[in-house]
mmCIF file of C-alpha atoms in Angstrom:
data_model
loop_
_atom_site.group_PDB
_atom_site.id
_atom_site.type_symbol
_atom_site.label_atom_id
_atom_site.label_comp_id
_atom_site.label_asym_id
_atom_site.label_seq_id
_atom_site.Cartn_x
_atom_site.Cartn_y
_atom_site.Cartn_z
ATOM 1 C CA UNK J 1 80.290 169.870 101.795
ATOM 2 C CA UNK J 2 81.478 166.266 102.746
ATOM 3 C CA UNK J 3 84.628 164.693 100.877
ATOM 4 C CA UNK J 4 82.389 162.577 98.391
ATOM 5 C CA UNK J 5 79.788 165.813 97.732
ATOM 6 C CA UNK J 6 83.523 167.421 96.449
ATOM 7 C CA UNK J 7 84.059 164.811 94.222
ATOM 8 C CA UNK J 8 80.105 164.265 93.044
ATOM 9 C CA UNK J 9 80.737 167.633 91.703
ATOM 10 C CA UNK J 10 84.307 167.523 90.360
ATOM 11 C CA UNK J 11 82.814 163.997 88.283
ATOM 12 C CA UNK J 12 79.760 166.057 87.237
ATOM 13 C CA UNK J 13 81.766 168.922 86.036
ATOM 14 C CA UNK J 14 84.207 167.270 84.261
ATOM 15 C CA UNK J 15 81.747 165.214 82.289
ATOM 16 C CA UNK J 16 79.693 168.761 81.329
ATOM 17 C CA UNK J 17 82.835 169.700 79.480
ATOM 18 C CA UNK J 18 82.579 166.800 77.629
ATOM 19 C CA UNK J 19 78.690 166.888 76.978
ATOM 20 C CA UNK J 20 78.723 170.759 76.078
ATOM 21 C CA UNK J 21 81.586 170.364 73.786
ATOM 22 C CA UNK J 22 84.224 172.503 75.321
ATOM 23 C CA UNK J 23 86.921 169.500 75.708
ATOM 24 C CA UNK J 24 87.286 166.543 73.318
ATOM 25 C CA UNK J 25 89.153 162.976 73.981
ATOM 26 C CA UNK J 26 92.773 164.483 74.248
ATOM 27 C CA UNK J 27 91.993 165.580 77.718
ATOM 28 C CA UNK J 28 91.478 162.087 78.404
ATOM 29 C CA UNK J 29 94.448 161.521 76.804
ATOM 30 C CA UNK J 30 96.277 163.923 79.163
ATOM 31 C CA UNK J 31 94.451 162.327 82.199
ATOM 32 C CA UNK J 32 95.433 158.871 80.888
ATOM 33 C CA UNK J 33 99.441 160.100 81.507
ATOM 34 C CA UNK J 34 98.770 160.824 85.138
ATOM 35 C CA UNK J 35 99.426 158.656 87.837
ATOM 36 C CA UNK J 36 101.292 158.667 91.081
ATOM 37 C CA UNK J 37 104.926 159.594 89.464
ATOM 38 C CA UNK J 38 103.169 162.829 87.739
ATOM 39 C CA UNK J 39 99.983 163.817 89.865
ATOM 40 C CA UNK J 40 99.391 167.041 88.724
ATOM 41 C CA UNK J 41 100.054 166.116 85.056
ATOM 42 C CA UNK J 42 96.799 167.846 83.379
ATOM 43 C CA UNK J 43 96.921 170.813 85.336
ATOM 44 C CA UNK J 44 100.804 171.270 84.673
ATOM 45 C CA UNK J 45 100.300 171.283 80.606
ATOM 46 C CA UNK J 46 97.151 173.156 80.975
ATOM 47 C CA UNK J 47 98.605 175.849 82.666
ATOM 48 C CA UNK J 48 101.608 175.765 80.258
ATOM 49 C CA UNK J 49 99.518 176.074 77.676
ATOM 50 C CA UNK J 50 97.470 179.034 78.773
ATOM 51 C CA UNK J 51 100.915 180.974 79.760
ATOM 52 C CA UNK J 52 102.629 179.654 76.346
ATOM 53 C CA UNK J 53 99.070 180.575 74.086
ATOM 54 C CA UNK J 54 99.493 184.568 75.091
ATOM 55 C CA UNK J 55 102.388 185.029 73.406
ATOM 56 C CA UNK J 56 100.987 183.027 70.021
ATOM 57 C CA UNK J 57 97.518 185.177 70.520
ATOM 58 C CA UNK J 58 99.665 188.676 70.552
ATOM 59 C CA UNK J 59 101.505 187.307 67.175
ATOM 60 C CA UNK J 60 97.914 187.213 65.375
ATOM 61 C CA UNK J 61 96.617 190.216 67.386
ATOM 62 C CA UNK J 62 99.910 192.150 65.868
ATOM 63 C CA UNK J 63 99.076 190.545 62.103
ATOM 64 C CA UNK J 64 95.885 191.830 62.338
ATOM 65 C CA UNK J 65 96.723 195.176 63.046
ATOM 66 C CA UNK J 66 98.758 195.304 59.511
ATOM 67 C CA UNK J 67 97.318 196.579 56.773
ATOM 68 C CA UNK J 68 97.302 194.755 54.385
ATOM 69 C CA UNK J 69 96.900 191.629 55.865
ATOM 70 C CA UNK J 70 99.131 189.132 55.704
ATOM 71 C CA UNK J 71 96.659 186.175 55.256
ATOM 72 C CA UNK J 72 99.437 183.588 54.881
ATOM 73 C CA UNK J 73 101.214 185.152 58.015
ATOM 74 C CA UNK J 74 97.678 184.746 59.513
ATOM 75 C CA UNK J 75 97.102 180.907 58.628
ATOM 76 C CA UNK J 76 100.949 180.115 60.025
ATOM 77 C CA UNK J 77 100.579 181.758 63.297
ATOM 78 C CA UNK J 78 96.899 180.807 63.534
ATOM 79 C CA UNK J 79 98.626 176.723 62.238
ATOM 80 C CA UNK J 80 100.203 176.930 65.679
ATOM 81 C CA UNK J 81 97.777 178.133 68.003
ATOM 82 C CA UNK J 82 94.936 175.309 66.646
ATOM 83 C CA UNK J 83 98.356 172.780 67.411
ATOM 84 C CA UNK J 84 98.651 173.925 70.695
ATOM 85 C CA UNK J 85 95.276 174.277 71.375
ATOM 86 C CA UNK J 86 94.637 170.563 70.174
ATOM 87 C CA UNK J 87 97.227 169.295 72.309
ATOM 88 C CA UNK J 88 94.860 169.876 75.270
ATOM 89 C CA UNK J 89 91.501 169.039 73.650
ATOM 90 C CA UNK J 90 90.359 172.351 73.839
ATOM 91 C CA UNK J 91 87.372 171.582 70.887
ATOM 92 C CA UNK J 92 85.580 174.837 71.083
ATOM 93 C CA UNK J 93 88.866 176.825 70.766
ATOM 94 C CA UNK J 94 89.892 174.251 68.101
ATOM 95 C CA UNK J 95 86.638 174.557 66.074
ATOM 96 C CA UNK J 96 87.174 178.439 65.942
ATOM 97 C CA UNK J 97 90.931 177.896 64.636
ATOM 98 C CA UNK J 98 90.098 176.075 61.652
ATOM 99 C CA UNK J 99 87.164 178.669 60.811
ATOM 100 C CA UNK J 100 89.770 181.437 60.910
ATOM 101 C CA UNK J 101 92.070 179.087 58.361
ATOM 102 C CA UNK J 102 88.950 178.825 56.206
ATOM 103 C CA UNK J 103 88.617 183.065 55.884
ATOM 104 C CA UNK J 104 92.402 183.052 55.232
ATOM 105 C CA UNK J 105 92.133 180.722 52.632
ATOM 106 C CA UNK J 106 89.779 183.024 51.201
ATOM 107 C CA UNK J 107 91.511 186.064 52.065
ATOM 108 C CA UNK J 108 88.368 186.855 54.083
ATOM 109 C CA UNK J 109 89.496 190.253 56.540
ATOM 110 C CA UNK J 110 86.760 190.494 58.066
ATOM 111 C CA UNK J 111 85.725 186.848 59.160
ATOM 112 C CA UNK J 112 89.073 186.280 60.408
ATOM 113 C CA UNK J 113 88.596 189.548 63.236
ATOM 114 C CA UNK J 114 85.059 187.863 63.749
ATOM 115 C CA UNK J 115 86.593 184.922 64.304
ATOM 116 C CA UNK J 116 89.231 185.717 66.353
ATOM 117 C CA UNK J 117 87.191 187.747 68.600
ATOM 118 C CA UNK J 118 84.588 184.255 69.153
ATOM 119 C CA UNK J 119 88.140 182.652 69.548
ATOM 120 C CA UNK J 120 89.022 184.908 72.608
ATOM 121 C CA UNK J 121 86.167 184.119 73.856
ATOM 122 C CA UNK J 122 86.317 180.582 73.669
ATOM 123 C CA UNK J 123 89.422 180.543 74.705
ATOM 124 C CA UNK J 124 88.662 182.378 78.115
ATOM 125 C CA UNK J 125 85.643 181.303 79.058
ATOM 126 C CA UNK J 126 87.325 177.530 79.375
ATOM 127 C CA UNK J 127 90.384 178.949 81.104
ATOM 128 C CA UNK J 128 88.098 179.911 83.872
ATOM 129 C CA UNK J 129 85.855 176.556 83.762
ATOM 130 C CA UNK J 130 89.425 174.821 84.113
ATOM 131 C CA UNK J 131 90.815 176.599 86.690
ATOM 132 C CA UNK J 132 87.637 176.564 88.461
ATOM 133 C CA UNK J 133 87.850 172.537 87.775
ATOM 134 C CA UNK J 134 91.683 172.323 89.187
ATOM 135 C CA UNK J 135 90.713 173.884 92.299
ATOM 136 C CA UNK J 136 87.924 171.835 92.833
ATOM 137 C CA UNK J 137 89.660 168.638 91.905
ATOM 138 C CA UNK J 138 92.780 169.534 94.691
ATOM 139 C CA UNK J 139 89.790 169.871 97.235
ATOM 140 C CA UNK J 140 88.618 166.309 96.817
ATOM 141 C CA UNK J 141 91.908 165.203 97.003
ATOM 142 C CA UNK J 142 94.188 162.250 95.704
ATOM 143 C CA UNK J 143 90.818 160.043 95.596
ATOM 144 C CA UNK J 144 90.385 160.994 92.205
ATOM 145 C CA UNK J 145 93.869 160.018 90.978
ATOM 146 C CA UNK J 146 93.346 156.443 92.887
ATOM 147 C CA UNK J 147 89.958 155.485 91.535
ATOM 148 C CA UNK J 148 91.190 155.639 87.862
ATOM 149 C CA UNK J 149 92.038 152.760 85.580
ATOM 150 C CA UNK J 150 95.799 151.609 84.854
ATOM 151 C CA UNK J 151 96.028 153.726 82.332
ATOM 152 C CA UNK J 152 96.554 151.924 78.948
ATOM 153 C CA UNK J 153 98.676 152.657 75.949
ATOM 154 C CA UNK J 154 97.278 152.869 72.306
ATOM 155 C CA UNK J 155 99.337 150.294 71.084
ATOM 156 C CA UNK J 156 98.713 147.087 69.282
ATOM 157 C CA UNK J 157 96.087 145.061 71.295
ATOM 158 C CA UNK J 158 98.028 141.651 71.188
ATOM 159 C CA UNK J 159 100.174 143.976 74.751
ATOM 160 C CA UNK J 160 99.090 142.997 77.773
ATOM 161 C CA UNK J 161 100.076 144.304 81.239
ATOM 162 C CA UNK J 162 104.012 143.871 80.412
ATOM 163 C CA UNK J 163 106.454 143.790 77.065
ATOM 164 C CA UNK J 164 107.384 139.968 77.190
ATOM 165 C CA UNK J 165 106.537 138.445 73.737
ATOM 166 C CA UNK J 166 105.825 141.362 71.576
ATOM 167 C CA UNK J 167 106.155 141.270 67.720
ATOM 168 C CA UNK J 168 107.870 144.262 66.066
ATOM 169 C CA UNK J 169 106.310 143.262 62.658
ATOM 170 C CA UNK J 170 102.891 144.063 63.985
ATOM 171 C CA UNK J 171 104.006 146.993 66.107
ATOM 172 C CA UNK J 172 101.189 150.100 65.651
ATOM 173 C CA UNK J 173 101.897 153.514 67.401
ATOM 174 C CA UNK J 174 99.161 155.774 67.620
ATOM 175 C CA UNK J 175 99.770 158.982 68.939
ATOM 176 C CA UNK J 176 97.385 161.444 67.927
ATOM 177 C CA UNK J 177 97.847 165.593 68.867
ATOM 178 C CA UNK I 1 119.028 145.652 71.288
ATOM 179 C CA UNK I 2 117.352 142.117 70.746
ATOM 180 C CA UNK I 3 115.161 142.444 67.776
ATOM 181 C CA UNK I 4 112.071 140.676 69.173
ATOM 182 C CA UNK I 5 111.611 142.668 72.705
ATOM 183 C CA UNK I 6 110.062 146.219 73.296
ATOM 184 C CA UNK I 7 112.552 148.504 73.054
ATOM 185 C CA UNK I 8 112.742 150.258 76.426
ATOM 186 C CA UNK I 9 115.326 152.676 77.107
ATOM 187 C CA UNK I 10 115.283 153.568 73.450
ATOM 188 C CA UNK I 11 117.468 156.836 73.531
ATOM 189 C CA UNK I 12 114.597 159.499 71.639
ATOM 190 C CA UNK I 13 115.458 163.174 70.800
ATOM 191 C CA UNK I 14 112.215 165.089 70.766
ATOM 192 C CA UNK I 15 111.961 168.667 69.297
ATOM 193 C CA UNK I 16 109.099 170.649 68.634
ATOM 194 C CA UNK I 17 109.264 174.778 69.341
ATOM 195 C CA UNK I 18 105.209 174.565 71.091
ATOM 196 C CA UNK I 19 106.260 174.073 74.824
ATOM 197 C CA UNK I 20 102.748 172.451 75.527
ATOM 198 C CA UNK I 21 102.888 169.880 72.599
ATOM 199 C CA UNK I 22 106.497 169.331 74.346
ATOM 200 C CA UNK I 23 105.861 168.695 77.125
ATOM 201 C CA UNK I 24 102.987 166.073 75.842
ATOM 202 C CA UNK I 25 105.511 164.059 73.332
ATOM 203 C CA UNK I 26 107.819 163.989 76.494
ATOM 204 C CA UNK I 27 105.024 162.516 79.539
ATOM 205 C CA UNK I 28 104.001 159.901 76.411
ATOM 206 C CA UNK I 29 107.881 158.519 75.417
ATOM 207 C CA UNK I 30 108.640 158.434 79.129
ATOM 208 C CA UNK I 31 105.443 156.400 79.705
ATOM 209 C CA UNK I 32 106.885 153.926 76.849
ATOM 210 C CA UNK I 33 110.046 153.793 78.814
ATOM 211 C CA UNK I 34 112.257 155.434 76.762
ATOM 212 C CA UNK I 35 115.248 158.126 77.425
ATOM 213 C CA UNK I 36 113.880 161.141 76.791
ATOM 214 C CA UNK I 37 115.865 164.198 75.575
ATOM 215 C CA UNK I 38 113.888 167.732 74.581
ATOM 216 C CA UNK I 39 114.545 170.886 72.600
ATOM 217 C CA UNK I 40 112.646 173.576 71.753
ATOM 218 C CA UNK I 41 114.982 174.044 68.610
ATOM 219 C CA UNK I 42 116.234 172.351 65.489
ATOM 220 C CA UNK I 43 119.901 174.042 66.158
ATOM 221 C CA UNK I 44 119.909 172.870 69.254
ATOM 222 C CA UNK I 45 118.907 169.389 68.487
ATOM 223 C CA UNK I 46 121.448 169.390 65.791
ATOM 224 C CA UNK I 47 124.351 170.482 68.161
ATOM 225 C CA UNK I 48 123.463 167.585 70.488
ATOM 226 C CA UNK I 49 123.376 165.159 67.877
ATOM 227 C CA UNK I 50 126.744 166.499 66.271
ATOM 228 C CA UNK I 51 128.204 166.094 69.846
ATOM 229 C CA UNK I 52 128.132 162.525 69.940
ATOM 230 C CA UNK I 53 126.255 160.541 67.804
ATOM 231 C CA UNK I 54 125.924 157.342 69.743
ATOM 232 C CA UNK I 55 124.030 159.434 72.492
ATOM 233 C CA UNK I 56 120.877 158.600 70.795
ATOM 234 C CA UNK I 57 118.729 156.037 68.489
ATOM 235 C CA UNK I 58 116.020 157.988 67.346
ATOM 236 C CA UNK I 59 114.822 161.543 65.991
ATOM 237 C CA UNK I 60 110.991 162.677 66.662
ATOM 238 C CA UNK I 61 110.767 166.207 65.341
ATOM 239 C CA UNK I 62 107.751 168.775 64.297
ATOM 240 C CA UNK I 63 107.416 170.350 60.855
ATOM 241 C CA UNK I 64 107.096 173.698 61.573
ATOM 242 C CA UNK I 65 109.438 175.307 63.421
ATOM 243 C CA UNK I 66 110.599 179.059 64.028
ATOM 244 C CA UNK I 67 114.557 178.186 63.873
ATOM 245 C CA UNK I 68 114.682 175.869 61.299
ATOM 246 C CA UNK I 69 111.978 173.756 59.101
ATOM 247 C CA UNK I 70 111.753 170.498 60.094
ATOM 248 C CA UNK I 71 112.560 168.832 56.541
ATOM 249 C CA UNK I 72 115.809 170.912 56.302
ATOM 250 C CA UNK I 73 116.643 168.923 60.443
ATOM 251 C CA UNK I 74 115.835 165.647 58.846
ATOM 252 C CA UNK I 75 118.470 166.565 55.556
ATOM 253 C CA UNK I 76 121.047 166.825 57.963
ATOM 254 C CA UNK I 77 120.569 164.089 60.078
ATOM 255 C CA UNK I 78 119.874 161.632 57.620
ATOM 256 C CA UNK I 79 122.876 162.893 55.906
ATOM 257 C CA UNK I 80 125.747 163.428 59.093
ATOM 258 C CA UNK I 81 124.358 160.855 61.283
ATOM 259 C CA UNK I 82 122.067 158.503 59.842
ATOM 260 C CA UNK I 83 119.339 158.047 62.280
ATOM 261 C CA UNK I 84 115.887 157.352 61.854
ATOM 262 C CA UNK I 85 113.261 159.905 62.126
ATOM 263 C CA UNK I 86 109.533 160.543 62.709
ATOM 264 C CA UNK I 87 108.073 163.743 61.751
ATOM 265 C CA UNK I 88 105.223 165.368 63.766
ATOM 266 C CA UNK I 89 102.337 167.514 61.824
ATOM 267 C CA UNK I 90 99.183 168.778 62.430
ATOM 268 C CA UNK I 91 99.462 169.926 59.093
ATOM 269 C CA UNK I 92 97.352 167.029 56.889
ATOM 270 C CA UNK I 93 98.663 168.803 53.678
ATOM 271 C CA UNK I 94 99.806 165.469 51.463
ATOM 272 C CA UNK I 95 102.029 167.262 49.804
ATOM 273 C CA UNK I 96 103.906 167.244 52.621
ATOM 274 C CA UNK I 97 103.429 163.588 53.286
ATOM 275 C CA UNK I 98 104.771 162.899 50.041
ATOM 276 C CA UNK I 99 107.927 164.831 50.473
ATOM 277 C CA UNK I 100 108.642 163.412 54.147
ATOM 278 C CA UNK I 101 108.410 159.718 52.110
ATOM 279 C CA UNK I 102 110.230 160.915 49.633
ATOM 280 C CA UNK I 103 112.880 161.696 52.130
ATOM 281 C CA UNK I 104 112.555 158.430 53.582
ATOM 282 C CA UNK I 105 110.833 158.803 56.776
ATOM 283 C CA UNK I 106 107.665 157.809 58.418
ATOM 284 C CA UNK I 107 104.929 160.874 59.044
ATOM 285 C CA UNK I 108 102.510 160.752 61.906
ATOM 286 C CA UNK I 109 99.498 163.524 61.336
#
């Protein structure tokens, strides 16, 4: 396969997360803080966050092993995972979080196992997609990196390409996790 | 540091325990050009800030943390240093809004 077949498919792939729902706009987000100084940016908190998220998914496998359950134990442990999880867009994964909050709030056993098991699930099934992605991506090579847009900050539209002439007064952060 | 001009090299503390959501506050101050510092924990934090207090101008800390909550960070360095602070949540819970305001502070969620 020729240089632009590799990334025809990378572009194709990444957009299918997108369409089928298993990454929301905070990936962007993450691809928007790449550039030449940090070129392996999305990959490098990806990663981190699948080695970090094993230790947070053995704290709820552990709470649900207790008997009784611990629902509010659940929710905190479960509170950090979805924040994690967020923090890399990962929607599917995200969506199943806030179910499992839902059956803690209503002290619901059983949906949270259900839950966490669809969770698992979720959560492996885009580990592979991404990895799968990554190694695709380092095949096309730094063409990827160079075709995007100067990446642009959130901030309050009146800021152009530099900081001369900015008003505090009207000075909007967005930053959103 | 002029009033009316962006203010890069602004000297930020960031602490949140979730290396990932870290990492992510870290990449996005450093792309606003500020001096970044990180900890993964409030005791930490508060033994840097103890050490010198002119080494920085501005607190961003999570809620929920394992070491120490993040309201009981922001009651002691409002009260031994007197820096501003922004506290990070995913948590949407207004009760909690209300008593980060009530501590004088401005909540992003």
């Amino acid at each position: 396969m020729d240089r632009n077949q590799v990334h025809r498919q990378v572009a194709l792939m990444r957009q299918s997360f997108f369409d089928q729902g298993f990454l929301d706009e905070q990936f962007i987000q993450l691809e928007e803080l790449q550039d030449e100084a940090n070129p392996n940016f999305v990959e490098e908190v990806v990663t981190l966050y699948y080695r970090d998220s094993t230790r947070l998914i053995l704290n709820i496998e552990q709470a649900l092993e207790k008997s009784p359950l611990d629902f509010n134990k659940l929710d905190c442990h479960m509170h950090q995972f979805k924040g994690s999880s967020s923090s890399i867009g990962a929607k599917k994964v995200k969506s199943e979080c806030t179910q499992f909050r839902e059956y803690c709030k209503a002290g619901n056993g059983e949906g949270c196992m259900r839950t966490f098991q669809q969770l698992k699930k979720e959560y492996a099934i885009l580990k592979k997609k991404l990895e799968t992605y990554f190694q695709m991506a380092r095949q096309a090579g730094p063409k990827e990196i160079a075709c995007r847009p100067k990446p642009k900050l959130d901030i309050c539209p009146d800021l152009e390409k530099n900081y001369v002439g900015w008003i505090p007064s009207r000075f909007r952060y967005t930053f959103s996790f | 540091m002029n009033r009316d001009q962006f203010p890069v090299g602004m000297r930020v503390l960031a602490v949140d325990d979730d290396p990932t959501c870290l990492l992510l506050l870290e990449t996005l101050l450093r792309r606003c050009q500020y001096h970044v510092t990180t900890t993964n924990q409030a005791v930490k934090a508060l033994d840097l800030l103890r050490e010198n207090k002119n080494m920085f101008d501005l607190v961003i800390s999570d809620v929920h943390m394992p070491d120490m909550d993040g309201f009981k960070l922001l009651e002691h360095v409002g009260l031994e240093m007197d820096l501003p602070v922004i506290m990070l949540s995913a948590n949407g819970n207004p009760k909690l809004v209300i008593k980060g305001i009530t501590m004088e502070l401005a909540i992003i969620y």
